[in-house]
Amino acid sequence: TLPGMPGGIFSTTSDEHDPQGHITEGIENRIAMMRKRMAKLQTAAREIPAASKFTMHGPRQADLTLVGWGATKGAILDAMNELELDGRSVNFLQIRLMRPFPADAVAAILRNARLTVLIENNYSAQLGALIAEQTGVALDHHVLKYDGRPFSRNEIVEGVLAALSEQKKEVMVSHA
């Protein structure tokens, strides 16, 4: 049966497998395999070096801590230089691993930060939500861009300055 065929029925087995690789729908096996997968996350959390989980750019203590991940890195690093020209000390917490999330280290950094600004290329500040969920720390401001284009240095600088000067929790930028 093809998807959308009137009267068609598609039936499949679960994707669960036993230790020999055979498909099974047994409950006991499902529980065992889930525990095995979750143990792998714990092992990964232990074995992956901190440098692969996050990177702190700039001084250890700063007036302003920018937080981001992925493709925002280059524009954030460029924006840091410009923000520092105005006399601010700025650092950047680059999150590099989402699962398992480096919650303890990130929480320690953010709890010691004076002021935090999330820089994120999506509508819903997903990284900010993940950080709050995993650490209990809510970031002070969000600078978001969701017009389908990457951040520029200017947009980050303008967004950060707008968030700080206008005391806005969230600023959306776009030079479209």
PDB file of C-alpha atoms in Angstrom:
ATOM      1  CA  THR A   1       0.000   0.000   0.000  1.00  0.00           C
ATOM      2  CA  LEU A   2       1.242   3.460  -0.846  1.00  0.00           C
ATOM      3  CA  PRO A   3       0.636   6.382   1.531  1.00  0.00           C
ATOM      4  CA  GLY A   4      -2.672   8.087   0.820  1.00  0.00           C
ATOM      5  CA  MET A   5      -4.243   5.135  -1.045  1.00  0.00           C
ATOM      6  CA  PRO A   6      -7.956   5.006  -0.278  1.00  0.00           C
ATOM      7  CA  GLY A   7      -8.695   1.942   1.855  1.00  0.00           C
ATOM      8  CA  GLY A   8      -4.995   1.089   2.081  1.00  0.00           C
ATOM      9  CA  ILE A   9      -3.525  -0.318   5.286  1.00  0.00           C
ATOM     10  CA  PHE A  10       0.139  -0.142   6.163  1.00  0.00           C
ATOM     11  CA  SER A  11       1.327  -2.338   9.004  1.00  0.00           C
ATOM     12  CA  THR A  12       4.830  -2.521  10.456  1.00  0.00           C
ATOM     13  CA  THR A  13       6.657  -3.883  13.443  1.00  0.00           C
ATOM     14  CA  SER A  14       8.284  -1.707  16.052  1.00  0.00           C
ATOM     15  CA  ASP A  15      11.807  -0.516  15.502  1.00  0.00           C
ATOM     16  CA  GLU A  16      12.947  -2.181  18.724  1.00  0.00           C
ATOM     17  CA  HIS A  17      15.394  -5.048  18.462  1.00  0.00           C
ATOM     18  CA  ASP A  18      16.780  -7.639  20.823  1.00  0.00           C
ATOM     19  CA  PRO A  19      20.513  -8.048  21.597  1.00  0.00           C
ATOM     20  CA  GLN A  20      20.876 -10.246  18.494  1.00  0.00           C
ATOM     21  CA  GLY A  21      19.342  -7.553  16.274  1.00  0.00           C
ATOM     22  CA  HIS A  22      15.971  -9.239  15.697  1.00  0.00           C
ATOM     23  CA  ILE A  23      12.843  -7.074  15.627  1.00  0.00           C
ATOM     24  CA  THR A  24      10.682  -7.541  18.699  1.00  0.00           C
ATOM     25  CA  GLU A  25       7.773  -5.857  20.436  1.00  0.00           C
ATOM     26  CA  GLY A  26       8.321  -7.455  23.855  1.00  0.00           C
ATOM     27  CA  ILE A  27       7.872  -5.055  26.769  1.00  0.00           C
ATOM     28  CA  GLU A  28      10.762  -6.436  28.834  1.00  0.00           C
ATOM     29  CA  ASN A  29      13.115  -6.077  25.889  1.00  0.00           C
ATOM     30  CA  ARG A  30      11.889  -2.527  25.221  1.00  0.00           C
ATOM     31  CA  ILE A  31      12.659  -1.540  28.813  1.00  0.00           C
ATOM     32  CA  ALA A  32      16.101  -3.178  28.661  1.00  0.00           C
ATOM     33  CA  MET A  33      16.956  -1.422  25.393  1.00  0.00           C
ATOM     34  CA  MET A  34      15.803   1.972  26.699  1.00  0.00           C
ATOM     35  CA  ARG A  35      18.001   1.531  29.782  1.00  0.00           C
ATOM     36  CA  LYS A  36      20.905   0.601  27.515  1.00  0.00           C
ATOM     37  CA  ARG A  37      20.394   3.764  25.427  1.00  0.00           C
ATOM     38  CA  MET A  38      20.120   5.993  28.491  1.00  0.00           C
ATOM     39  CA  ALA A  39      23.323   4.479  29.920  1.00  0.00           C
ATOM     40  CA  LYS A  40      25.063   5.495  26.692  1.00  0.00           C
ATOM     41  CA  LEU A  41      24.076   9.118  27.379  1.00  0.00           C
ATOM     42  CA  GLN A  42      25.597   8.886  30.863  1.00  0.00           C
ATOM     43  CA  THR A  43      28.776   7.411  29.397  1.00  0.00           C
ATOM     44  CA  ALA A  44      28.906  10.167  26.785  1.00  0.00           C
ATOM     45  CA  ALA A  45      28.464  12.830  29.479  1.00  0.00           C
ATOM     46  CA  ARG A  46      31.424  11.350  31.362  1.00  0.00           C
ATOM     47  CA  GLU A  47      33.710  10.658  28.408  1.00  0.00           C
ATOM     48  CA  ILE A  48      33.243  13.666  26.114  1.00  0.00           C
ATOM     49  CA  PRO A  49      35.840  16.308  27.040  1.00  0.00           C
ATOM     50  CA  ALA A  50      34.587  19.658  28.340  1.00  0.00           C
ATOM     51  CA  ALA A  51      36.155  21.449  25.349  1.00  0.00           C
ATOM     52  CA  SER A  52      33.785  19.528  23.079  1.00  0.00           C
ATOM     53  CA  LYS A  53      30.745  20.452  25.196  1.00  0.00           C
ATOM     54  CA  PHE A  54      31.218  24.219  25.400  1.00  0.00           C
ATOM     55  CA  THR A  55      33.824  26.908  24.822  1.00  0.00           C
ATOM     56  CA  MET A  56      34.240  30.126  26.776  1.00  0.00           C
ATOM     57  CA  HIS A  57      35.586  32.942  24.595  1.00  0.00           C
ATOM     58  CA  GLY A  58      36.973  36.079  26.208  1.00  0.00           C
ATOM     59  CA  PRO A  59      37.656  36.866  29.853  1.00  0.00           C
ATOM     60  CA  ARG A  60      36.434  34.548  32.588  1.00  0.00           C
ATOM     61  CA  GLN A  61      34.486  37.390  34.229  1.00  0.00           C
ATOM     62  CA  ALA A  62      32.803  40.055  32.113  1.00  0.00           C
ATOM     63  CA  ASP A  63      30.129  42.726  32.336  1.00  0.00           C
ATOM     64  CA  LEU A  64      28.228  40.969  29.558  1.00  0.00           C
ATOM     65  CA  THR A  65      28.000  37.274  28.668  1.00  0.00           C
ATOM     66  CA  LEU A  66      26.703  36.403  25.208  1.00  0.00           C
ATOM     67  CA  VAL A  67      25.342  32.870  24.764  1.00  0.00           C
ATOM     68  CA  GLY A  68      24.921  31.070  21.453  1.00  0.00           C
ATOM     69  CA  TRP A  69      25.666  27.996  19.389  1.00  0.00           C
ATOM     70  CA  GLY A  70      26.337  26.827  15.864  1.00  0.00           C
ATOM     71  CA  ALA A  71      26.552  29.231  12.952  1.00  0.00           C
ATOM     72  CA  THR A  72      26.150  32.319  15.153  1.00  0.00           C
ATOM     73  CA  LYS A  73      29.719  31.899  16.459  1.00  0.00           C
ATOM     74  CA  GLY A  74      31.566  34.002  13.876  1.00  0.00           C
ATOM     75  CA  ALA A  75      29.182  36.940  14.020  1.00  0.00           C
ATOM     76  CA  ILE A  76      29.158  36.828  17.838  1.00  0.00           C
ATOM     77  CA  LEU A  77      32.970  36.882  17.992  1.00  0.00           C
ATOM     78  CA  ASP A  78      33.002  39.860  15.617  1.00  0.00           C
ATOM     79  CA  ALA A  79      30.305  41.625  17.653  1.00  0.00           C
ATOM     80  CA  MET A  80      32.265  41.063  20.876  1.00  0.00           C
ATOM     81  CA  ASN A  81      35.117  43.157  19.503  1.00  0.00           C
ATOM     82  CA  GLU A  82      32.794  46.024  18.646  1.00  0.00           C
ATOM     83  CA  LEU A  83      30.976  45.880  21.990  1.00  0.00           C
ATOM     84  CA  GLU A  84      34.353  45.971  23.767  1.00  0.00           C
ATOM     85  CA  LEU A  85      35.241  49.204  21.927  1.00  0.00           C
ATOM     86  CA  ASP A  86      32.445  50.855  23.923  1.00  0.00           C
ATOM     87  CA  GLY A  87      34.282  49.955  27.138  1.00  0.00           C
ATOM     88  CA  ARG A  88      32.338  46.811  28.039  1.00  0.00           C
ATOM     89  CA  SER A  89      34.030  43.594  29.015  1.00  0.00           C
ATOM     90  CA  VAL A  90      32.335  40.835  27.020  1.00  0.00           C
ATOM     91  CA  ASN A  91      32.629  37.067  26.906  1.00  0.00           C
ATOM     92  CA  PHE A  92      30.837  34.413  24.876  1.00  0.00           C
ATOM     93  CA  LEU A  93      29.616  31.027  26.068  1.00  0.00           C
ATOM     94  CA  GLN A  94      29.449  28.842  22.965  1.00  0.00           C
ATOM     95  CA  ILE A  95      27.348  25.730  23.603  1.00  0.00           C
ATOM     96  CA  ARG A  96      28.720  22.878  21.491  1.00  0.00           C
ATOM     97  CA  LEU A  97      26.779  19.855  22.776  1.00  0.00           C
ATOM     98  CA  MET A  98      23.024  19.690  23.349  1.00  0.00           C
ATOM     99  CA  ARG A  99      22.669  16.071  24.500  1.00  0.00           C
ATOM    100  CA  PRO A 100      23.923  15.183  26.977  1.00  0.00           C
ATOM    101  CA  PHE A 101      23.765  18.829  28.008  1.00  0.00           C
ATOM    102  CA  PRO A 102      26.699  20.089  30.136  1.00  0.00           C
ATOM    103  CA  ALA A 103      24.271  21.422  32.752  1.00  0.00           C
ATOM    104  CA  ASP A 104      26.567  21.743  35.772  1.00  0.00           C
ATOM    105  CA  ALA A 105      29.324  23.626  33.943  1.00  0.00           C
ATOM    106  CA  VAL A 106      26.892  25.889  32.070  1.00  0.00           C
ATOM    107  CA  ALA A 107      24.937  26.633  35.263  1.00  0.00           C
ATOM    108  CA  ALA A 108      28.139  27.578  37.101  1.00  0.00           C
ATOM    109  CA  ILE A 109      29.187  29.957  34.318  1.00  0.00           C
ATOM    110  CA  LEU A 110      25.762  31.578  34.007  1.00  0.00           C
ATOM    111  CA  ARG A 111      25.208  31.942  37.757  1.00  0.00           C
ATOM    112  CA  ASN A 112      28.466  33.904  37.936  1.00  0.00           C
ATOM    113  CA  ALA A 113      27.621  36.048  34.902  1.00  0.00           C
ATOM    114  CA  ARG A 114      26.605  39.630  35.566  1.00  0.00           C
ATOM    115  CA  LEU A 115      24.292  40.029  32.567  1.00  0.00           C
ATOM    116  CA  THR A 116      23.392  37.428  29.919  1.00  0.00           C
ATOM    117  CA  VAL A 117      22.160  37.807  26.350  1.00  0.00           C
ATOM    118  CA  LEU A 118      21.125  34.846  24.204  1.00  0.00           C
ATOM    119  CA  ILE A 119      21.880  35.237  20.492  1.00  0.00           C
ATOM    120  CA  GLU A 120      19.775  32.769  18.544  1.00  0.00           C
ATOM    121  CA  ASN A 121      18.744  32.234  14.936  1.00  0.00           C
ATOM    122  CA  ASN A 122      15.162  31.066  15.550  1.00  0.00           C
ATOM    123  CA  TYR A 123      11.776  32.344  16.684  1.00  0.00           C
ATOM    124  CA  SER A 124      11.376  30.530  19.987  1.00  0.00           C
ATOM    125  CA  ALA A 125      14.806  30.867  21.648  1.00  0.00           C
ATOM    126  CA  GLN A 126      15.179  27.084  21.771  1.00  0.00           C
ATOM    127  CA  LEU A 127      18.661  27.117  23.315  1.00  0.00           C
ATOM    128  CA  GLY A 128      17.460  29.505  26.001  1.00  0.00           C
ATOM    129  CA  ALA A 129      14.618  27.113  26.829  1.00  0.00           C
ATOM    130  CA  LEU A 130      17.025  24.158  26.955  1.00  0.00           C
ATOM    131  CA  ILE A 131      19.380  26.067  29.252  1.00  0.00           C
ATOM    132  CA  ALA A 132      16.503  27.004  31.568  1.00  0.00           C
ATOM    133  CA  GLU A 133      15.232  23.410  31.589  1.00  0.00           C
ATOM    134  CA  GLN A 134      18.632  21.860  32.270  1.00  0.00           C
ATOM    135  CA  THR A 135      20.122  24.459  34.650  1.00  0.00           C
ATOM    136  CA  GLY A 136      17.252  26.440  36.135  1.00  0.00           C
ATOM    137  CA  VAL A 137      18.929  29.633  34.865  1.00  0.00           C
ATOM    138  CA  ALA A 138      16.850  32.045  32.776  1.00  0.00           C
ATOM    139  CA  LEU A 139      18.913  34.301  30.523  1.00  0.00           C
ATOM    140  CA  ASP A 140      18.340  38.036  30.970  1.00  0.00           C
ATOM    141  CA  HIS A 141      17.767  38.985  27.319  1.00  0.00           C
ATOM    142  CA  HIS A 142      17.192  37.289  23.959  1.00  0.00           C
ATOM    143  CA  VAL A 143      18.320  38.671  20.608  1.00  0.00           C
ATOM    144  CA  LEU A 144      16.556  36.599  17.964  1.00  0.00           C
ATOM    145  CA  LYS A 145      16.583  36.489  14.192  1.00  0.00           C
ATOM    146  CA  TYR A 146      14.191  34.313  12.211  1.00  0.00           C
ATOM    147  CA  ASP A 147      14.040  35.766   8.719  1.00  0.00           C
ATOM    148  CA  GLY A 148      15.914  32.827   7.210  1.00  0.00           C
ATOM    149  CA  ARG A 149      19.270  34.589   7.022  1.00  0.00           C
ATOM    150  CA  PRO A 150      22.292  34.336   9.324  1.00  0.00           C
ATOM    151  CA  PHE A 151      23.170  37.034  11.841  1.00  0.00           C
ATOM    152  CA  SER A 152      25.567  39.785  10.886  1.00  0.00           C
ATOM    153  CA  ARG A 153      27.924  41.453  13.351  1.00  0.00           C
ATOM    154  CA  ASN A 154      25.903  44.675  13.071  1.00  0.00           C
ATOM    155  CA  GLU A 155      22.624  42.930  13.875  1.00  0.00           C
ATOM    156  CA  ILE A 156      24.089  41.372  17.002  1.00  0.00           C
ATOM    157  CA  VAL A 157      25.581  44.659  18.189  1.00  0.00           C
ATOM    158  CA  GLU A 158      22.344  46.548  17.495  1.00  0.00           C
ATOM    159  CA  GLY A 159      20.234  43.816  19.103  1.00  0.00           C
ATOM    160  CA  VAL A 160      22.364  43.661  22.238  1.00  0.00           C
ATOM    161  CA  LEU A 161      22.428  47.448  22.612  1.00  0.00           C
ATOM    162  CA  ALA A 162      18.652  47.647  22.084  1.00  0.00           C
ATOM    163  CA  ALA A 163      18.013  44.908  24.640  1.00  0.00           C
ATOM    164  CA  LEU A 164      20.222  46.622  27.207  1.00  0.00           C
ATOM    165  CA  SER A 165      19.163  50.226  26.627  1.00  0.00           C
ATOM    166  CA  GLU A 166      15.454  49.519  26.308  1.00  0.00           C
ATOM    167  CA  GLN A 167      15.469  46.832  29.011  1.00  0.00           C
ATOM    168  CA  LYS A 168      13.663  44.454  26.662  1.00  0.00           C
ATOM    169  CA  LYS A 169      13.601  40.750  27.410  1.00  0.00           C
ATOM    170  CA  GLU A 170      13.434  39.957  23.697  1.00  0.00           C
ATOM    171  CA  VAL A 171      14.625  41.820  20.613  1.00  0.00           C
ATOM    172  CA  MET A 172      14.082  40.609  17.047  1.00  0.00           C
ATOM    173  CA  VAL A 173      16.556  41.825  14.438  1.00  0.00           C
ATOM    174  CA  SER A 174      16.485  41.710  10.664  1.00  0.00           C
ATOM    175  CA  HIS A 175      18.173  43.812   8.038  1.00  0.00           C
ATOM    176  CA  ALA A 176      15.826  42.447   5.385  1.00  0.00           C
TER     177      ALA A 176
END
